[in-house]
Tab-separated table of C-alpha atoms in Angstrom:
chain	number	residue	atom	x	y	z
A	1194	MET	CA	-11.496	-99.033	74.713
A	1195	ASP	CA	-9.839	-97.416	71.689
A	1196	THR	CA	-11.960	-94.262	71.734
A	1197	PRO	CA	-10.726	-92.699	68.442
A	1198	ALA	CA	-11.407	-95.952	66.606
A	1199	GLU	CA	-14.845	-96.216	68.229
A	1200	LEU	CA	-15.644	-92.641	67.206
A	1201	GLY	CA	-14.720	-93.353	63.592
A	1202	SER	CA	-16.738	-96.572	63.569
A	1203	PHE	CA	-19.780	-94.820	65.030
A	1204	LEU	CA	-19.674	-91.965	62.517
A	1205	ARG	CA	-19.173	-94.317	59.566
A	1206	THR	CA	-22.096	-96.555	60.512
A	1207	ARG	CA	-24.405	-93.565	60.850
A	1208	ARG	CA	-23.159	-91.948	57.634
A	1209	ALA	CA	-23.643	-95.230	55.759
A	1210	GLY	CA	-27.267	-95.331	56.906
A	1211	LEU	CA	-28.220	-92.090	55.144
A	1212	ARG	CA	-28.850	-91.683	51.428
A	1213	PRO	CA	-28.478	-88.361	49.604
A	1214	GLU	CA	-32.208	-88.208	48.930
A	1215	ASP	CA	-32.904	-88.714	52.656
A	1216	VAL	CA	-31.280	-85.372	53.436
A	1217	GLY	CA	-32.292	-83.374	50.354
A	1218	LEU	CA	-29.110	-83.800	48.329
A	1219	VAL	CA	-29.072	-84.549	44.619
A	1220	ALA	CA	-27.313	-87.826	43.832
A	1221	TYR	CA	-25.554	-87.457	40.478
A	1222	GLY	CA	-24.914	-90.683	38.652
A	1223	THR	CA	-26.070	-94.157	39.601
A	1224	ARG	CA	-22.876	-95.733	40.936
A	1225	ARG	CA	-21.491	-94.799	44.318
A	1226	ARG	CA	-18.368	-96.415	45.721
A	1227	VAL	CA	-19.543	-96.191	49.327
A	1228	PRO	CA	-22.945	-96.831	50.938
A	1229	GLY	CA	-24.775	-93.819	52.242
A	1230	LEU	CA	-23.410	-90.289	52.275
A	1231	ARG	CA	-19.877	-89.410	51.290
A	1232	ARG	CA	-17.725	-87.608	53.839
A	1233	GLU	CA	-17.843	-84.470	51.730
A	1234	GLU	CA	-21.633	-84.550	51.668
A	1235	LEU	CA	-21.882	-85.004	55.411
A	1236	ALA	CA	-19.419	-82.165	55.988
A	1237	GLN	CA	-21.471	-79.932	53.706
A	1238	LEU	CA	-24.652	-80.695	55.659
A	1239	ALA	CA	-22.908	-80.041	58.973
A	1240	GLY	CA	-21.275	-76.827	57.785
A	1241	VAL	CA	-17.713	-77.959	58.502
A	1242	SER	CA	-14.808	-78.489	56.167
A	1243	ALA	CA	-14.415	-81.895	54.570
A	1244	ALA	CA	-10.830	-82.041	55.843
A	1245	TYR	CA	-11.911	-81.402	59.445
A	1246	TYR	CA	-14.693	-83.979	59.309
A	1247	THR	CA	-12.309	-86.526	57.794
A	1248	ARG	CA	-9.828	-85.983	60.635
A	1249	LEU	CA	-12.647	-86.387	63.158
A	1250	GLU	CA	-13.820	-89.628	61.580
A	1251	GLN	CA	-10.250	-90.923	61.487
A	1252	GLY	CA	-9.723	-90.127	65.151
A	1253	GLN	CA	-7.108	-87.476	64.414
A	1254	SER	CA	-8.974	-84.524	65.910
A	1255	SER	CA	-10.008	-84.006	69.520
A	1256	GLY	CA	-11.756	-81.312	71.488
A	1257	ALA	CA	-14.566	-80.676	69.019
A	1258	SER	CA	-16.877	-77.942	70.248
A	1259	ASP	CA	-20.486	-78.503	71.231
A	1260	GLY	CA	-21.537	-76.485	68.207
A	1261	VAL	CA	-19.638	-78.724	65.810
A	1262	LEU	CA	-20.910	-81.911	67.457
A	1263	ASP	CA	-24.481	-80.610	67.414
A	1264	ALA	CA	-24.160	-79.775	63.724
A	1265	ILE	CA	-22.833	-83.239	62.916
A	1266	ALA	CA	-25.549	-84.838	65.054
A	1267	ARG	CA	-28.230	-82.922	63.172
A	1268	ALA	CA	-26.731	-83.858	59.815
A	1269	LEU	CA	-26.646	-87.513	60.823
A	1270	ARG	CA	-30.125	-87.298	62.365
A	1271	LEU	CA	-28.925	-88.741	65.648
A	1272	SER	CA	-31.279	-89.491	68.511
A	1273	PRO	CA	-30.637	-87.816	71.904
A	1274	ASP	CA	-28.952	-90.996	73.150
A	1275	GLU	CA	-26.755	-91.134	70.042
A	1276	ARG	CA	-25.873	-87.445	70.464
A	1277	ALA	CA	-24.760	-88.089	74.030
A	1278	HIS	CA	-22.715	-91.066	72.837
A	1279	LEU	CA	-21.086	-88.935	70.145
A	1280	GLY	CA	-20.039	-86.428	72.801
A	1281	ASN	CA	-18.544	-89.170	74.982
A	1282	LEU	CA	-16.507	-90.542	72.089
A	1283	ALA	CA	-15.411	-87.162	70.720
A	1284	ARG	CA	-14.320	-85.843	74.118
A	1285	PRO	CA	-13.249	-88.794	76.269
A	1286	PRO	CA	-11.917	-88.126	79.776
A	1287	ARG	CA	-8.233	-87.418	80.044
A	1288	ALA	CA	-6.129	-90.473	80.652
A	1289	GLY	CA	-4.596	-90.761	84.059
A	1290	ARG	CA	-4.226	-93.011	87.036
A	1291	ARG	CA	-7.550	-93.864	88.558
A	1292	PRO	CA	-8.139	-95.716	91.796
A	1293	ALA	CA	-9.051	-99.357	91.349
A	1294	ARG	CA	-12.754	-99.934	91.721
A	1295	ARG	CA	-13.820	-102.048	94.630
A	1296	ALA	CA	-16.264	-104.873	94.021
A	1297	GLU	CA	-19.736	-103.420	93.695
A	1298	SER	CA	-22.396	-104.165	96.273
A	1299	ALA	CA	-25.988	-103.143	96.813
A	1300	ARG	CA	-26.566	-100.837	99.763
A	1301	PRO	CA	-28.332	-102.307	102.824
A	1302	ALA	CA	-31.211	-99.882	102.322
A	1303	THR	CA	-31.573	-101.064	98.727
A	1304	ARG	CA	-31.661	-104.672	99.878
A	1305	ARG	CA	-34.403	-103.835	102.368
A	1306	LEU	CA	-36.357	-102.186	99.569
A	1307	LEU	CA	-35.993	-105.343	97.467
A	1308	ALA	CA	-37.244	-107.506	100.298
A	1309	ALA	CA	-40.304	-105.274	100.733
A	1310	MET	CA	-41.313	-105.493	97.060
A	1311	ASP	CA	-43.707	-108.407	97.439
A	1312	GLY	CA	-45.146	-109.585	94.134
A	1313	VAL	CA	-42.794	-107.421	92.059
A	1314	PRO	CA	-39.779	-109.036	90.337
A	1315	ALA	CA	-36.855	-106.733	91.104
A	1316	VAL	CA	-33.117	-106.877	90.423
A	1317	VAL	CA	-30.260	-104.526	91.308
A	1318	LEU	CA	-27.758	-104.207	88.453
A	1319	GLY	CA	-24.257	-102.834	88.738
A	1320	ALA	CA	-22.661	-100.365	86.358
A	1321	ARG	CA	-21.438	-103.259	84.164
A	1322	PHE	CA	-24.758	-105.154	84.250
A	1323	ASP	CA	-23.646	-107.513	87.017
A	1324	VAL	CA	-26.515	-108.745	89.200
A	1325	LEU	CA	-25.787	-107.360	92.674
A	1326	ALA	CA	-29.016	-108.506	94.325
A	1327	TRP	CA	-32.482	-109.773	93.528
A	1328	ASN	CA	-35.624	-110.523	95.433
A	1329	PRO	CA	-37.086	-114.049	95.284
A	1330	LEU	CA	-39.446	-113.220	92.425
A	1331	GLY	CA	-36.727	-111.420	90.459
A	1332	HIS	CA	-34.507	-114.482	90.805
A	1333	ALA	CA	-37.341	-116.827	89.807
A	1334	LEU	CA	-38.182	-114.724	86.741
A	1335	ILE	CA	-34.812	-114.196	85.098
A	1336	ALA	CA	-32.491	-116.863	86.504
A	1337	GLY	CA	-34.270	-119.590	88.436
A	1338	HIS	CA	-31.738	-122.093	87.092
A	1339	LEU	CA	-28.932	-120.326	88.995
A	1340	PRO	CA	-28.272	-120.533	92.756
A	1341	ALA	CA	-30.241	-117.981	94.752
A	1342	ASP	CA	-27.034	-116.673	96.360
A	1343	ALA	CA	-25.183	-116.216	93.035
A	1344	PRO	CA	-25.089	-112.386	93.341
A	1345	GLU	CA	-23.229	-112.700	96.649
A	1346	HIS	CA	-20.082	-114.020	94.937
A	1347	PRO	CA	-18.309	-111.023	93.333
A	1348	ASP	CA	-15.850	-113.110	91.306
A	1349	ASP	CA	-18.510	-114.918	89.276
A	1350	ARG	CA	-21.743	-113.013	89.665
A	1351	PRO	CA	-24.434	-113.368	87.006
A	1352	ASN	CA	-24.137	-110.699	84.347
A	1353	THR	CA	-27.231	-110.025	82.255
A	1354	GLN	CA	-25.204	-109.365	79.093
A	1355	ARG	CA	-23.165	-112.543	79.462
A	1356	MET	CA	-26.258	-114.585	80.327
A	1357	LEU	CA	-28.158	-113.334	77.297
A	1358	PHE	CA	-25.467	-114.314	74.798
A	1359	LEU	CA	-23.762	-117.289	76.452
A	1360	ASP	CA	-26.360	-119.014	78.668
A	1361	PRO	CA	-28.771	-121.277	76.736
A	1362	HIS	CA	-31.339	-121.165	79.567
A	1363	THR	CA	-31.522	-117.376	79.331
A	1364	ARG	CA	-31.738	-117.528	75.553
A	1365	GLU	CA	-34.796	-119.780	75.769
A	1366	LEU	CA	-36.442	-117.339	78.194
A	1367	TYR	CA	-36.997	-114.693	75.494
A	1368	PRO	CA	-39.223	-115.569	72.505
A	1369	ASP	CA	-37.926	-112.445	70.746
A	1370	TRP	CA	-34.300	-113.144	71.570
A	1371	LYS	CA	-32.982	-111.066	68.670
A	1372	GLY	CA	-34.901	-108.002	69.834
A	1373	GLU	CA	-33.695	-108.493	73.390
A	1374	ALA	CA	-30.125	-108.870	72.142
A	1375	ARG	CA	-30.331	-105.602	70.181
A	1376	ARG	CA	-31.691	-103.833	73.238
A	1377	ALA	CA	-28.911	-105.220	75.429
A	1378	VAL	CA	-26.093	-104.258	73.054
A	1379	SER	CA	-27.575	-100.784	72.588
A	1380	SER	CA	-27.444	-100.218	76.360
A	1381	LEU	CA	-23.947	-101.663	76.665
A	1382	ARG	CA	-22.667	-99.402	73.873
A	1383	LEU	CA	-23.944	-96.337	75.692
A	1384	VAL	CA	-22.286	-97.362	78.968
A	1385	ALA	CA	-19.008	-98.306	77.276
A	1386	GLY	CA	-18.855	-94.937	75.515
A	1387	ALA	CA	-19.324	-93.117	78.819
A	1388	HIS	CA	-16.619	-95.180	80.564
A	1389	PRO	CA	-13.855	-95.831	78.004
A	1390	ASP	CA	-11.247	-96.407	80.726
A	1391	ASP	CA	-13.177	-99.146	82.551
A	1392	ARG	CA	-10.947	-102.191	82.158
A	1393	ARG	CA	-13.496	-104.737	83.391
A	1394	LEU	CA	-16.130	-103.369	81.051
A	1395	ALA	CA	-13.695	-103.652	78.144
A	1396	GLU	CA	-12.924	-107.227	79.199
A	1397	LEU	CA	-16.637	-108.060	79.149
A	1398	VAL	CA	-16.994	-106.669	75.624
A	1399	GLY	CA	-13.889	-108.571	74.518
A	1400	GLU	CA	-15.143	-111.825	75.996
A	1401	LEU	CA	-18.539	-111.536	74.348
A	1402	THR	CA	-16.992	-110.546	71.015
A	1403	MET	CA	-14.744	-113.622	71.044
A	1404	ARG	CA	-17.344	-116.109	72.275
A	1405	SER	CA	-20.487	-114.955	70.460
A	1406	GLY	CA	-20.607	-114.224	66.752
A	1407	GLU	CA	-24.078	-112.754	67.224
A	1408	PHE	CA	-22.783	-110.278	69.786
A	1409	ALA	CA	-19.835	-109.366	67.554
A	1410	ALA	CA	-22.144	-108.685	64.600
A	1411	LEU	CA	-24.458	-106.497	66.674
A	1412	TRP	CA	-21.556	-104.652	68.314
A	1413	SER	CA	-20.055	-103.797	64.921
A	1414	ARG	CA	-23.268	-101.998	63.924
A	1415	HIS	CA	-22.761	-99.610	66.840
A	1416	PRO	CA	-26.383	-99.472	68.121
A	1417	VAL	CA	-26.939	-96.902	70.874
A	1418	ARG	CA	-30.101	-96.539	72.932
A	1419	ARG	CA	-30.917	-96.115	76.618
A	1420	CYS	CA	-33.436	-98.880	77.306
A	1421	ALA	CA	-34.945	-97.726	80.592
A	1422	PHE	CA	-38.549	-98.849	80.133
A	1423	GLY	CA	-40.753	-100.841	77.832
A	1424	THR	CA	-42.321	-104.282	77.515
A	1425	LYS	CA	-40.650	-107.674	77.430
A	1426	SER	CA	-42.011	-111.067	76.465
A	1427	PHE	CA	-40.930	-114.172	78.345
A	1428	HIS	CA	-41.517	-117.879	77.948
A	1429	HIS	CA	-40.878	-119.059	81.472
A	1430	PRO	CA	-40.162	-122.769	82.011
A	1431	LEU	CA	-42.523	-122.904	85.028
A	1432	VAL	CA	-45.460	-120.638	84.169
A	1433	GLY	CA	-45.303	-120.221	80.405
A	1434	PRO	CA	-45.826	-116.961	78.460
A	1435	LEU	CA	-45.492	-113.613	80.211
A	1436	GLU	CA	-45.845	-110.082	78.864
A	1437	LEU	CA	-44.332	-107.721	81.413
A	1438	ASP	CA	-43.668	-104.006	81.558
A	1439	PHE	CA	-40.269	-103.019	82.902
A	1440	GLU	CA	-38.754	-99.892	84.400
A	1441	MET	CA	-35.082	-99.325	85.156
A	1442	THR	CA	-34.371	-96.604	87.701
A	1443	ARG	CA	-30.875	-95.292	88.378
A	1444	LEU	CA	-30.001	-95.371	92.065
A	1445	PRO	CA	-28.565	-92.057	93.330
A	1446	ASP	CA	-24.938	-91.899	94.503
A	1447	SER	CA	-24.381	-95.548	93.610
A	1448	GLY	CA	-21.764	-95.330	90.856
A	1449	GLY	CA	-24.186	-96.296	88.096
A	1450	GLN	CA	-26.278	-98.978	89.785
A	1451	ALA	CA	-29.902	-99.410	88.725
A	1452	LEU	CA	-33.060	-101.020	90.046
A	1453	LEU	CA	-34.860	-103.094	87.409
A	1454	MET	CA	-38.530	-103.867	88.115
A	1455	TYR	CA	-41.200	-105.809	86.244
A	1456	GLY	CA	-44.985	-105.715	86.378
A	1457	ALA	CA	-48.006	-107.151	84.576
A	1458	GLU	CA	-51.201	-105.485	83.407
A	1459	PRO	CA	-53.917	-105.929	86.058
A	1460	GLY	CA	-56.340	-108.721	85.243
A	1461	SER	CA	-54.178	-110.124	82.462
A	1462	PRO	CA	-53.038	-113.744	82.053
A	1463	SER	CA	-49.519	-112.481	82.723
A	1464	GLU	CA	-50.595	-111.177	86.132
A	1465	ALA	CA	-52.024	-114.581	86.988
A	1466	ALA	CA	-48.839	-116.301	85.807
A	1467	LEU	CA	-46.739	-113.871	87.844
A	1468	ARG	CA	-48.768	-114.673	90.974
A	1469	LEU	CA	-48.188	-118.371	90.354
A	1470	LEU	CA	-44.470	-117.771	89.932
A	1471	SER	CA	-44.490	-115.749	93.147
A	1472	ARG	CA	-45.942	-118.711	95.051
A	1473	GLU	CA	-43.255	-120.945	93.558
A	1474	ALA	CA	-40.574	-118.475	94.621
A	1475	VAL	CA	-41.923	-118.176	98.180
A	1476	ALA	CA	-41.942	-121.963	98.500
A	1477	PHE	CA	-38.368	-122.164	97.176
A	1478	TYR	CA	-37.067	-119.570	99.639
A	1479	ALA	CA	-39.026	-120.879	102.620
A	1480	PRO	CA	-36.769	-122.157	105.449
């Protein structure tokens, strides 16, 4: 990933989203050549020179201090996730030879945990959103149209980002597909900023940019948000509508792997539908 270019793009999108009146500045005149704040106005708010901020936005300055980045983040009204992303882009790791990453795999203990989670859809995701493992209900919920052993093939594992934008079955699974797409790109942006030297991650972004105009448009807006919990709506081909809470928990000492779990409100129609889907999954996996 071209980190200086990404830094400039991120700063410009956030600067364009602020108007002078939003931050207490007086806007003289009615015509402005650029949307949002001018560089000089942002520099004034952050307490840095306009020349320094311009170099930073153009990717010509590195090693910005925490104080400067905090000041710019406050001026741009960045969220905590966006502030972390700004730090990753402004101070990327030094380039150097890194050992090639081996194919990711879920630990045996994690697989045993998955198997024990009866009635709970659960999926283990790799650092690049590859599906490393799922339990029967997790498979039935998000990818019942794919082979159950798909995660066991490292060369062509399911990838939740690729599925969302390129797989029509997955697209039909989410009634609010646009909202799900924004959430997915926001998470991918955060991961890509933290790992700018990850070649396979860059290849995934490149593939999605070339093959999906919707992904390319979202990516260009530079959304950043850690989507670790919330609620998702599904329209499942077997059991119909589902409204499920989700939690994504990072697995310790796993290189960025996460356990994604879903659950329904007790006594709700979604809980009944999930039980029905569980029976379907048990029957499918039965020897």
